[in-house]
Coordinates of C-alpha atoms in Angstrom, one line a residue:
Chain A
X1 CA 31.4 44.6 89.4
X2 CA 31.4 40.7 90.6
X3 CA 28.7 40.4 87.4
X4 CA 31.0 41.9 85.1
X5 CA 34.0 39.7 86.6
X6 CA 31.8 36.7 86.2
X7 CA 30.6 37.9 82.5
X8 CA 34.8 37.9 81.4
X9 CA 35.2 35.0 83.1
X10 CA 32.2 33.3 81.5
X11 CA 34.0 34.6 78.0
X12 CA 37.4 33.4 78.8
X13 CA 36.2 29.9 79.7
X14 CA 33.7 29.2 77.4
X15 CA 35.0 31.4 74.3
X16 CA 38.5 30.4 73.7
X17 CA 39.1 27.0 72.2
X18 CA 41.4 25.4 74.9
X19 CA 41.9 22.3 72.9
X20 CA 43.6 24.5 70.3
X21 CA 45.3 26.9 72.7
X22 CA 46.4 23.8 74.2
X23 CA 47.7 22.6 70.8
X24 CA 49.3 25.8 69.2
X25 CA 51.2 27.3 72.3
X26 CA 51.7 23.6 74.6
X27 CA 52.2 21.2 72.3
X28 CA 53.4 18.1 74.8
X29 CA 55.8 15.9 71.6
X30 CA 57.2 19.8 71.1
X31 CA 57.9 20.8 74.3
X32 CA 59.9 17.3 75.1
X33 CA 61.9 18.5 71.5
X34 CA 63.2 21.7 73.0
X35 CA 64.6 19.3 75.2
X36 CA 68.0 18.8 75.8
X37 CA 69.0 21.6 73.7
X38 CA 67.2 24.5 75.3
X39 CA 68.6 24.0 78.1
X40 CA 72.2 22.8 77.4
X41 CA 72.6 25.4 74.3
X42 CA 70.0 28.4 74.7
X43 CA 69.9 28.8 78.4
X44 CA 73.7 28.4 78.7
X45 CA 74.2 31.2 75.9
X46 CA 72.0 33.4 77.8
X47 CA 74.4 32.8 80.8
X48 CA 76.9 33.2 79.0
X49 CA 75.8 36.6 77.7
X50 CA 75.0 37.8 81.0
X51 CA 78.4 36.8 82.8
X52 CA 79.8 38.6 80.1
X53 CA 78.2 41.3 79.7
X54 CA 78.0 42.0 83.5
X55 CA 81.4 41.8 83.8
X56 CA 82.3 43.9 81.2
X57 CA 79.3 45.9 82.4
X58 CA 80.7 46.3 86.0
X59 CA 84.2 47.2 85.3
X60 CA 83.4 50.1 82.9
X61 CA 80.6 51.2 85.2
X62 CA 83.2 51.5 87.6
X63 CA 85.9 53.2 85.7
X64 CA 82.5 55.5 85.0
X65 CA 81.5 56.1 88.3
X66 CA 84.9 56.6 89.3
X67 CA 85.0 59.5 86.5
X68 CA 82.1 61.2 87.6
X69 CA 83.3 61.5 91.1
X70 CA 87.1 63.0 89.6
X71 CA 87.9 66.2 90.4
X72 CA 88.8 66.3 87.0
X73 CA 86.0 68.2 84.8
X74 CA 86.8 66.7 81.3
X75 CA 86.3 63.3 83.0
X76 CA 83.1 64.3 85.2
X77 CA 81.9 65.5 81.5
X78 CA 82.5 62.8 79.7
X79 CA 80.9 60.2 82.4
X80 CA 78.0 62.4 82.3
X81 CA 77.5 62.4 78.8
X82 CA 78.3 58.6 78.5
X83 CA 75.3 57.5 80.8
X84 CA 73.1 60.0 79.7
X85 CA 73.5 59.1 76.3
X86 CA 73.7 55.5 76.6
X87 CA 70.5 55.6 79.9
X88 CA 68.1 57.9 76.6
X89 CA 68.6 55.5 74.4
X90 CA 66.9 52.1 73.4
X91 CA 69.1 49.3 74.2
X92 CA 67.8 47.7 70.7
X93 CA 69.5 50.5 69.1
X94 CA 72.9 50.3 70.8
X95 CA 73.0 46.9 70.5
X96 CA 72.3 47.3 66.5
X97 CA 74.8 50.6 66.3
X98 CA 77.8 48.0 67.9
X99 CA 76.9 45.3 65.9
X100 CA 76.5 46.7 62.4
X101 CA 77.0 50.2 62.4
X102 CA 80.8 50.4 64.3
X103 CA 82.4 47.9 62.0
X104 CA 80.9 49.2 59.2
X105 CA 82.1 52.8 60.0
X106 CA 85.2 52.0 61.9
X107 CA 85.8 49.1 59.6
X108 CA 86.8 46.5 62.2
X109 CA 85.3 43.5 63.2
X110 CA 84.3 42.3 66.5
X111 CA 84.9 39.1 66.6
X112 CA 82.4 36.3 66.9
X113 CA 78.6 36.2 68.5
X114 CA 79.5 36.4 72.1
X115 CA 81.8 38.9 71.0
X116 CA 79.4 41.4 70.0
X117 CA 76.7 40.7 72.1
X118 CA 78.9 40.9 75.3
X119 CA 80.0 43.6 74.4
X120 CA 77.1 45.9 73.6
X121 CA 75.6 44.6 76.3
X122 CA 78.4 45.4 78.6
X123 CA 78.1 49.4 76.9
X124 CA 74.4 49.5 77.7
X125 CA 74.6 48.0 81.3
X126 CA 77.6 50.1 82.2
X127 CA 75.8 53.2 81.9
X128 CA 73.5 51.6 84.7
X129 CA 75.7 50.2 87.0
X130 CA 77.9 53.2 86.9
X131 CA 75.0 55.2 88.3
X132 CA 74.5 52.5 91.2
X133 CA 77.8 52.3 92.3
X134 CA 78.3 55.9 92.1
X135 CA 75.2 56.6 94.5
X136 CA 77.0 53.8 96.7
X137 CA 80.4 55.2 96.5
X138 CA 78.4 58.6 97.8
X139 CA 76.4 56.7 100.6
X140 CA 79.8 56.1 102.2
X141 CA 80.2 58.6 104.6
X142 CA 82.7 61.4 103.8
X143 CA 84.3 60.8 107.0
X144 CA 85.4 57.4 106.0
X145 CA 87.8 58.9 103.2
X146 CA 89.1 61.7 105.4
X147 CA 90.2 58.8 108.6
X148 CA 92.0 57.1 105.5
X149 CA 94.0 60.1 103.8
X150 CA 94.5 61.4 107.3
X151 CA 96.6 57.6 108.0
X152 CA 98.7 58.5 104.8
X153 CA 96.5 56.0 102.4
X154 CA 96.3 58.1 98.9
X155 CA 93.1 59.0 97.4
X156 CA 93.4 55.3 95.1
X157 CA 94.6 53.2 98.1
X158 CA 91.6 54.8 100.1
X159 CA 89.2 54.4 97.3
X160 CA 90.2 50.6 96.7
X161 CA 90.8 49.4 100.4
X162 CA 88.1 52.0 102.2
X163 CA 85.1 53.1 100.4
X164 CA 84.8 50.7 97.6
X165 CA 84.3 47.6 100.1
X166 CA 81.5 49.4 101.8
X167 CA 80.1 50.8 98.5
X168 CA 79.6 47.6 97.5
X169 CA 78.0 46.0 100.3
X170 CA 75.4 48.7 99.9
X171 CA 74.5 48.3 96.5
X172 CA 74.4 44.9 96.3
X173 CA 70.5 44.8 96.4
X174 CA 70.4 47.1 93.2
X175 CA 72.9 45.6 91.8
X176 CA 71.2 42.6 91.5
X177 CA 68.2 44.0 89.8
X178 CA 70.9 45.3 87.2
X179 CA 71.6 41.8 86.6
X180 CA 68.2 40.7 86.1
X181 CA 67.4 43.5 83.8
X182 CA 70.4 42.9 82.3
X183 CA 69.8 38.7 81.8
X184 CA 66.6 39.8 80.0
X185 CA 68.2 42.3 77.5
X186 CA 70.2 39.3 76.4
X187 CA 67.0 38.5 74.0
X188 CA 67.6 41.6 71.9
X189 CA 71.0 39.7 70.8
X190 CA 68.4 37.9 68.9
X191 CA 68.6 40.7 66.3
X192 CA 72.1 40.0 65.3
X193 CA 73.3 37.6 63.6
X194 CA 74.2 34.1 66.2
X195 CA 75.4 30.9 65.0
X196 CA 73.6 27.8 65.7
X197 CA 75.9 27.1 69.1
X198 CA 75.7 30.9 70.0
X199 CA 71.4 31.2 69.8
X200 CA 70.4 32.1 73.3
X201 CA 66.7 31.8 74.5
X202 CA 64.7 34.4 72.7
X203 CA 66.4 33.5 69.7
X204 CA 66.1 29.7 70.1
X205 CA 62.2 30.0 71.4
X206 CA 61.8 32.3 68.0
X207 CA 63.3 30.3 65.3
X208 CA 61.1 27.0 67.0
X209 CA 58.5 29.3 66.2
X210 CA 59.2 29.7 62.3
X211 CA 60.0 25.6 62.1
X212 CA 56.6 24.3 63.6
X213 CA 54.1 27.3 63.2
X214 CA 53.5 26.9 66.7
X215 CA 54.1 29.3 69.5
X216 CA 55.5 25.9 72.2
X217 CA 59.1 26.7 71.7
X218 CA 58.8 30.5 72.5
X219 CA 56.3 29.8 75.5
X220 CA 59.0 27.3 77.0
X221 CA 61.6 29.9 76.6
X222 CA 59.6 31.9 78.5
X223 CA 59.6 29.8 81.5
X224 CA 62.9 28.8 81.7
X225 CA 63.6 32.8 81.8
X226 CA 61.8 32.7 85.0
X227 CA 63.2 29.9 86.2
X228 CA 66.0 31.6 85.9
X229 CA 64.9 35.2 87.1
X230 CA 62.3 34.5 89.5
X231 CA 65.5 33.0 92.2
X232 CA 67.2 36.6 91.6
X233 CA 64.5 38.2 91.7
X234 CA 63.5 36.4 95.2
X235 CA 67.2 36.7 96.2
X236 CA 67.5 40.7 95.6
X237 CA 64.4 41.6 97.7
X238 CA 66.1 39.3 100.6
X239 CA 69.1 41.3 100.6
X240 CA 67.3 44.1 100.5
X241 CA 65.6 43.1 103.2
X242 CA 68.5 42.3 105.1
X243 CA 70.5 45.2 104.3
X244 CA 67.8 47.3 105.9
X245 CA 67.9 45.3 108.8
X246 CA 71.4 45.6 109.3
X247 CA 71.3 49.3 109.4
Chain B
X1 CA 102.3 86.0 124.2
X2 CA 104.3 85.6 127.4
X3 CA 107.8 83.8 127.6
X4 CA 107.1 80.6 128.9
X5 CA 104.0 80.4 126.2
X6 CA 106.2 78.0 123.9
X7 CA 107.9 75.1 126.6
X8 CA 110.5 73.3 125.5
X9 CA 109.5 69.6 124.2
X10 CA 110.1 66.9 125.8
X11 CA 111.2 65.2 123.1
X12 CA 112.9 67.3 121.4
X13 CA 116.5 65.7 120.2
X14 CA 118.8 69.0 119.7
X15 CA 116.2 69.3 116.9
X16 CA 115.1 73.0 117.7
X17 CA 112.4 73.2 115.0
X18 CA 109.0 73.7 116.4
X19 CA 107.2 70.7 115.1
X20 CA 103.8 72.5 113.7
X21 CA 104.2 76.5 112.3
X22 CA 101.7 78.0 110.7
X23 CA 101.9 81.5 108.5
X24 CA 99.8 83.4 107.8
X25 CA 96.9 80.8 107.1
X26 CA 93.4 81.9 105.9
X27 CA 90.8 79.8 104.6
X28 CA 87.4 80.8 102.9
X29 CA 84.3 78.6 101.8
X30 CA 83.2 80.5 99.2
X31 CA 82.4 84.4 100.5
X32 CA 82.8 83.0 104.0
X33 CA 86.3 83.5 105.6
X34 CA 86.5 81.2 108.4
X35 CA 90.3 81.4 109.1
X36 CA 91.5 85.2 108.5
X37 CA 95.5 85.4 109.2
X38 CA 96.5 82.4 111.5
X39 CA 100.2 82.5 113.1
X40 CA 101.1 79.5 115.6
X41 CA 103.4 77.7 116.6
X42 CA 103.8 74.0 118.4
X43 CA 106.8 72.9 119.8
X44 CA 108.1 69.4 120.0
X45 CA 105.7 68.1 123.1
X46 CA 104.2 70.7 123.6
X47 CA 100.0 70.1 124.0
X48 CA 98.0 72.8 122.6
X49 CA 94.6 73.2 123.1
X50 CA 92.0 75.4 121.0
X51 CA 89.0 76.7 122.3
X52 CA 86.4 79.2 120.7
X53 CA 82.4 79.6 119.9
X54 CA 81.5 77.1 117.3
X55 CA 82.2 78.7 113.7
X56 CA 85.3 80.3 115.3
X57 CA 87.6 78.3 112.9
X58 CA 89.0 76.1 114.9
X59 CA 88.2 72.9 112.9
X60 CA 89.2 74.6 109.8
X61 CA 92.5 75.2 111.6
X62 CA 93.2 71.9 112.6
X63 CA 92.4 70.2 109.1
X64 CA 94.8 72.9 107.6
X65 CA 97.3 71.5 109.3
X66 CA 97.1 68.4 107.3
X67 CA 95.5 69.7 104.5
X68 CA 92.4 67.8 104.6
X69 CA 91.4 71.2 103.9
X70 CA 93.4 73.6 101.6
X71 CA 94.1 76.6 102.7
X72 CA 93.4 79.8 100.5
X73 CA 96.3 81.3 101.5
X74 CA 99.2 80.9 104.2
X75 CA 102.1 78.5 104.8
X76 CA 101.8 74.9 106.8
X77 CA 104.6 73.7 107.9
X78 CA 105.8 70.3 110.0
X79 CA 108.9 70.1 111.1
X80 CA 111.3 72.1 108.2
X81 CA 108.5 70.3 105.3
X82 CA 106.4 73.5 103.9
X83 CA 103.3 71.3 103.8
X84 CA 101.5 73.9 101.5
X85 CA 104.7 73.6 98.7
X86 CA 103.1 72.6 95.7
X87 CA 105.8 69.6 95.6
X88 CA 104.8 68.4 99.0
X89 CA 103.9 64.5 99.1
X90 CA 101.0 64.9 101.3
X91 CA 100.4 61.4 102.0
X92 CA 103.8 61.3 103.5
X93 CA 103.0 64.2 105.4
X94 CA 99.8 62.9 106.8
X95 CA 101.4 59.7 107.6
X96 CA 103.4 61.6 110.0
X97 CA 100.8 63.6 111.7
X98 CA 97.9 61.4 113.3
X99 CA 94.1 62.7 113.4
X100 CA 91.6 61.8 115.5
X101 CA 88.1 63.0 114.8
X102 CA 84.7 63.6 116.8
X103 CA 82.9 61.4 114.7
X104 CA 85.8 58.4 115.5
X105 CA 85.3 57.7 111.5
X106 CA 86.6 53.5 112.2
X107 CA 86.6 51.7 109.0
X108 CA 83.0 49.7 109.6
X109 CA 84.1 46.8 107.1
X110 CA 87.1 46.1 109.2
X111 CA 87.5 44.7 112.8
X112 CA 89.8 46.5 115.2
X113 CA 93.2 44.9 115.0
X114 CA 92.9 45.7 110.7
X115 CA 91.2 49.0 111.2
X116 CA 94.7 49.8 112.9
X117 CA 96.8 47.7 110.5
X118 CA 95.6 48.4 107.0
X119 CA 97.3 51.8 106.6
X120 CA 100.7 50.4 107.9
X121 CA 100.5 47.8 105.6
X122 CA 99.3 50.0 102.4
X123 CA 101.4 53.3 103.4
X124 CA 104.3 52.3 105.5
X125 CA 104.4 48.7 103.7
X126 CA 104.8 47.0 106.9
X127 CA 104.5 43.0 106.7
X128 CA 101.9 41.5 108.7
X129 CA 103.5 40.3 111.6
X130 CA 105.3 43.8 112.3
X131 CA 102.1 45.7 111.9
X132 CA 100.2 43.0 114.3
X133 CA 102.9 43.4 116.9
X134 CA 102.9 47.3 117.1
X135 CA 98.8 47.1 116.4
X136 CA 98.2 44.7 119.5
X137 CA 100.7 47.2 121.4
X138 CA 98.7 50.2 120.8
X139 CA 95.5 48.2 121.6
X140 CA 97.5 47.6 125.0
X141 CA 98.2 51.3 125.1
X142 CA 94.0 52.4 125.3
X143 CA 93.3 49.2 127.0
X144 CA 91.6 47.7 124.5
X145 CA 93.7 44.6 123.3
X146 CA 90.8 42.2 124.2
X147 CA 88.8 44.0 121.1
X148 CA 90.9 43.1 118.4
X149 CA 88.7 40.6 116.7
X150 CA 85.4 42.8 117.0
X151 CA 83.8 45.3 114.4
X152 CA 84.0 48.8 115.4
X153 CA 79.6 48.9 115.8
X154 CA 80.4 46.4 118.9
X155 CA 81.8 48.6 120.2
X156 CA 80.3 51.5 122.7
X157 CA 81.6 55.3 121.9
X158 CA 84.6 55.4 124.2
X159 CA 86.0 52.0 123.0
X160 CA 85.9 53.4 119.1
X161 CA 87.3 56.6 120.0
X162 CA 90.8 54.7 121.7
X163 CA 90.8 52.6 118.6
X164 CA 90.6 55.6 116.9
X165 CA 93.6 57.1 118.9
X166 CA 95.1 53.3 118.5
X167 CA 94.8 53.5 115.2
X168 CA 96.6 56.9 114.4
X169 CA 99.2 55.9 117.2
X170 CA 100.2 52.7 114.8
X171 CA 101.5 54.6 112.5
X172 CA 104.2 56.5 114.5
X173 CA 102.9 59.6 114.5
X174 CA 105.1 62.8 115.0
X175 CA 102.4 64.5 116.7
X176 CA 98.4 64.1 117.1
X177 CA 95.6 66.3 115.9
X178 CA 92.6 65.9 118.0
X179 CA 89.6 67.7 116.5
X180 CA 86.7 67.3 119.5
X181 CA 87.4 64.0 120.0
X182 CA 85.1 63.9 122.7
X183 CA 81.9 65.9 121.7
X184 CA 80.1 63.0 120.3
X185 CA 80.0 61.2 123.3
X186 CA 77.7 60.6 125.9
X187 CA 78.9 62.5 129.2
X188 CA 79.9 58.9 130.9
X189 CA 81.9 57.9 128.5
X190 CA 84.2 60.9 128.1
X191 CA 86.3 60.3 130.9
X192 CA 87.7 57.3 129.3
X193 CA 89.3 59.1 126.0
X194 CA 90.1 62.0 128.0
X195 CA 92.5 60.0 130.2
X196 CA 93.9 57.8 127.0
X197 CA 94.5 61.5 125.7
X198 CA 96.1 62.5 129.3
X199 CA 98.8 60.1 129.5
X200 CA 99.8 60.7 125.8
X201 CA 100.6 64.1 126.7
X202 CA 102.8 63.0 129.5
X203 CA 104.3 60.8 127.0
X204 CA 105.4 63.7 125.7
X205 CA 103.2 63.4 122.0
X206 CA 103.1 66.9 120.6
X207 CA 98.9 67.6 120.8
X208 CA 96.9 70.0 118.9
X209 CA 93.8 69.9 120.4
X210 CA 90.8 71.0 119.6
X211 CA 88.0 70.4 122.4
X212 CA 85.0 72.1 124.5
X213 CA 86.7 70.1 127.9
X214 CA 88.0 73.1 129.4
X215 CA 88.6 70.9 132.6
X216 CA 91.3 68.6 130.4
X217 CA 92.5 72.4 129.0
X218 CA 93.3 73.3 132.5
X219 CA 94.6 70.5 133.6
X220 CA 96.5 69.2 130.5
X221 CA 97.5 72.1 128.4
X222 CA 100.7 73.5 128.0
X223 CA 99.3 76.6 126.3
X224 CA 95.8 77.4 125.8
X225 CA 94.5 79.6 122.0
X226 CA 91.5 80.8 122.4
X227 CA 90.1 81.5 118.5
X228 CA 87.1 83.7 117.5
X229 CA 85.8 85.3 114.3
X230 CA 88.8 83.1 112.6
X231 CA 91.5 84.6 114.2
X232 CA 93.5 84.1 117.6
X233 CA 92.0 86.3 120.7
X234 CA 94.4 85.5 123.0
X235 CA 96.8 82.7 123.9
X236 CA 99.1 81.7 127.2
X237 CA 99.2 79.1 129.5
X238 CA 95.8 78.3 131.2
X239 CA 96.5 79.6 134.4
X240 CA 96.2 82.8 132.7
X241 CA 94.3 82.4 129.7
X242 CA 91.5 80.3 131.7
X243 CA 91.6 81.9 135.3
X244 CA 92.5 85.3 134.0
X245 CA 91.5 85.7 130.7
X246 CA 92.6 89.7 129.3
X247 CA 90.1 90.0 126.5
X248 CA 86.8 90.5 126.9
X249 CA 85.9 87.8 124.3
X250 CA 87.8 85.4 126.1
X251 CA 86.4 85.8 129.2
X252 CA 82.2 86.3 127.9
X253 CA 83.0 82.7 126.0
X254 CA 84.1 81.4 129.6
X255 CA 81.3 82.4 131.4
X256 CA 79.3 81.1 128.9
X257 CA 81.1 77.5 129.0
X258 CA 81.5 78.0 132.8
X259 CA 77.8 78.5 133.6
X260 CA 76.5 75.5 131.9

């Protein structure tokens, strides 16, 4: 086992060229050119895409969850449906159907890059989210909704002022993973078409690529997507951590 | 049912109107008929308490009352408001009729003084100095007025439950539903709810009260149901219905209760 540990290790070390490694995927003058731009243009659209597309994400997933849990059956129907549908297929594919294939069947335009991209991203997170806060809405205990209807409060007043404050201190934790999942998906918007001021990080990392025939500008993409994800990730599990504590 | 079953209220204001009648009520959970023709009435004042076996319906009854459950068939009535006509604005209804339950159900999110403002704000659109004032009165009321700024899970068992009964007092209630406000507790802390309960009832609140205490029954009631099987066995004041019980059922439940 060690000798056949040592024997890749041997390989790795001694059979790659590090020199040219070094060279085609670190290049030092290239990664001081991504600078200031990757930062102050690519990063920032991916922000942008995510605060979007969360929001938009968030408040459909709620009007979702808040369908599935009607006594109404059309509308428990139809939420089912939705995040089935949108949960069994590949974001890639959504993301492509809203950009291209709705305006080309509906013949309207969504306007602009962050237009688009929020937008489908919003669709394909709201299917997730929905689920989330629906579980949270059911951790509430059912006691909680009869105290309030049995003060007078109607079922909306009850849902808003009662059970959808504690909902959402429960589902913080996974609600945060829905964001980092959600921050990476922003690199399929690299498959529509951005402007220069709307490339986000994929994109930008991509077309640094195709300019220099060197992998540098993708690989310091890369770590500016952790710098990014790697705090939520870390700040999730501590309210996670917490949460369980609390109870 | 004997004469004086039905006392006058002591509240009552030339309004003659007993201020809870029920028709008639059944209620079934699927094949399972829990409430099976249920005919009562509550004056103004008047404190009613319900005993029976567990899965005698007695729970069932008392959430009919303000339809936190519906019932399958049967009239509800509070005051000369059919609470079961379609056209009823139950929210109003409930407003009107406070509940306390066994499992306190505080709002965990809130502390005391808002878990007893919020719904006097939302639902009686109260500003926030009235609702204050008559929240920090009721707090008075169950003793509890040092509490206001604390979250309900600082509080032990007894202190939720009189915020409980605090917080359905705010609103003004007509009359107060009690369904085993007491049962969760441990045995120490009963005492404490049960007197809160005791001087509301010499207040002269009209009580429906749903409870294993037969002690507080005895001492408390003005008319004691006893329920089994979903319907009513027998009902009267408890120096009959507890000390002399006529129906066999009645008086095996006793002995049961009496023995532990």
């Amino acid at each position: 086992m060690y000798a056949a540990t040592a024997a890749v290790a041997l390989i790795v070390v001694f059979g790659i060229d590090w020199a040219r490694l070094q060279d085609k995927m670190l290049r030092p003058d290239l990664v001081a050119d991504q600078f200031p731009e990757i930062v102050t243009q690519a990063a920032k659209n991916t922000l942008i895409f995510t605060a979007f597309g969360f929001s938009g994400g968030l408040a459909l997933g709620l009007v979702v969850a808040l369908m599935r849990l009607s006594p109404s059956r059309p509308y428990r129907w139809f939420a089912a449906v939705y995040t089935d549908v949108l949960r069994g297929l590949p974001a890639l594919l959504v993301l492509i159907f809203i950009a291209f294939g709705l305006p080309i069947a509906l013949d309207v335009r969504i306007p602009g890059t962050y237009g688009r991209g929020s937008l489908a991203l919003a669709i394909v997170s709201s299917a997730y989210i929905a689920e989330v806060i629906r579980a949270g809405i059911e951790a509430v205990p059912r006691g909680q909704m009869e105290a309030a209807r049995s003060l007078g409060m109607s079922y909306p007043q009850a849902m808003r002022r009662i059970i959808l404050p504690q909902a959402f201190r429960i589902i913080i934790p996974p609600m945060t993973n829905e964001l980092v999942l959600l921050l990476k998906d922003t690199a399929l918007i690299s498959v529509i078409g951005v402007t220069p001021a709307t490339k986000e990080l994929t994109r930008f990392g991509r077309d640094g690529v195709n300019e220099n025939a060197n992998a540098t500008p993708l690989v310091v993409a890369g770590l500016l997507y952790l710098v990014l994800t790697i705090p939520m990730t870390r700040l999730a599990g501590y309210l996670e951590r917490r949460a369980k504590v609390s109870r | 049912m004997s004469a004086n079953a039905t006392p006058e209220g002591t509240t009552a204001e030339g309004d003659t109107l007993p201020a809870v009648r029920l028709r008639g009520l059944h209620k079934a959970f699927g094949q399972n008929e829990v409430l099976r023709g249920i005919d009562l009435d509550i004056a103004r004042g008047e404190v009613v308490c319900i005993l029976g076996p567990s899965g005698s319906g007695k729970s069932t009854l008392l959430r009919c009352v303000n339809l936190l459950e519906t019932p399958t068939a049967g009239q509800v009535f509070i005051g000369d408001t059919e609470v079961t006509a379609p056209d009823t604005d139950i929210d109003w209804i409930r407003a009107r009729i406070g509940m306390v339950f066994q499992q306190f159900n505080l709002f965990p999110h809130l502390t005391v003084e808002e878990n007893l403002t919020i719904a006097q704000r939302v639902v009686l659109g109260r500003g926030g100095a009235e609702a204050t004032d008559t929240a920090l009165a009721m707090l008075r009321r169950v003793g509890l007025e040092e509490k206001r700024g604390e979250y309900p899970a600082r509080l032990s068992g007894g202190q939720q439950q009189r915020v409980a009964i605090a917080r359905a007092l705010s609103m003004g209630p007509e009359a107060m539903l009690f369904d085993e406000a007491t049962s969760a507790l441990d045995p120490e802390l009963v005492g404490e709810v049960l007197d809160v309960m005791r001087e509301l009832a010499e207040e002269g609140m009209t009580m429906l009260v749903v409870t294993h205490e037969i002690g507080f029954a005895r001492e408390v009631a003005d008319r004691v149901v006893f329920m089994d099987g979903g319907v009513i066995v027998e009902q009267g004041p408890p120096s009959e219905v507890l000390v002399a019980p006529r129906e066999e059922r009645t008086q095996r439940f006793l002995q049961r209760v009496l023995d532990r």
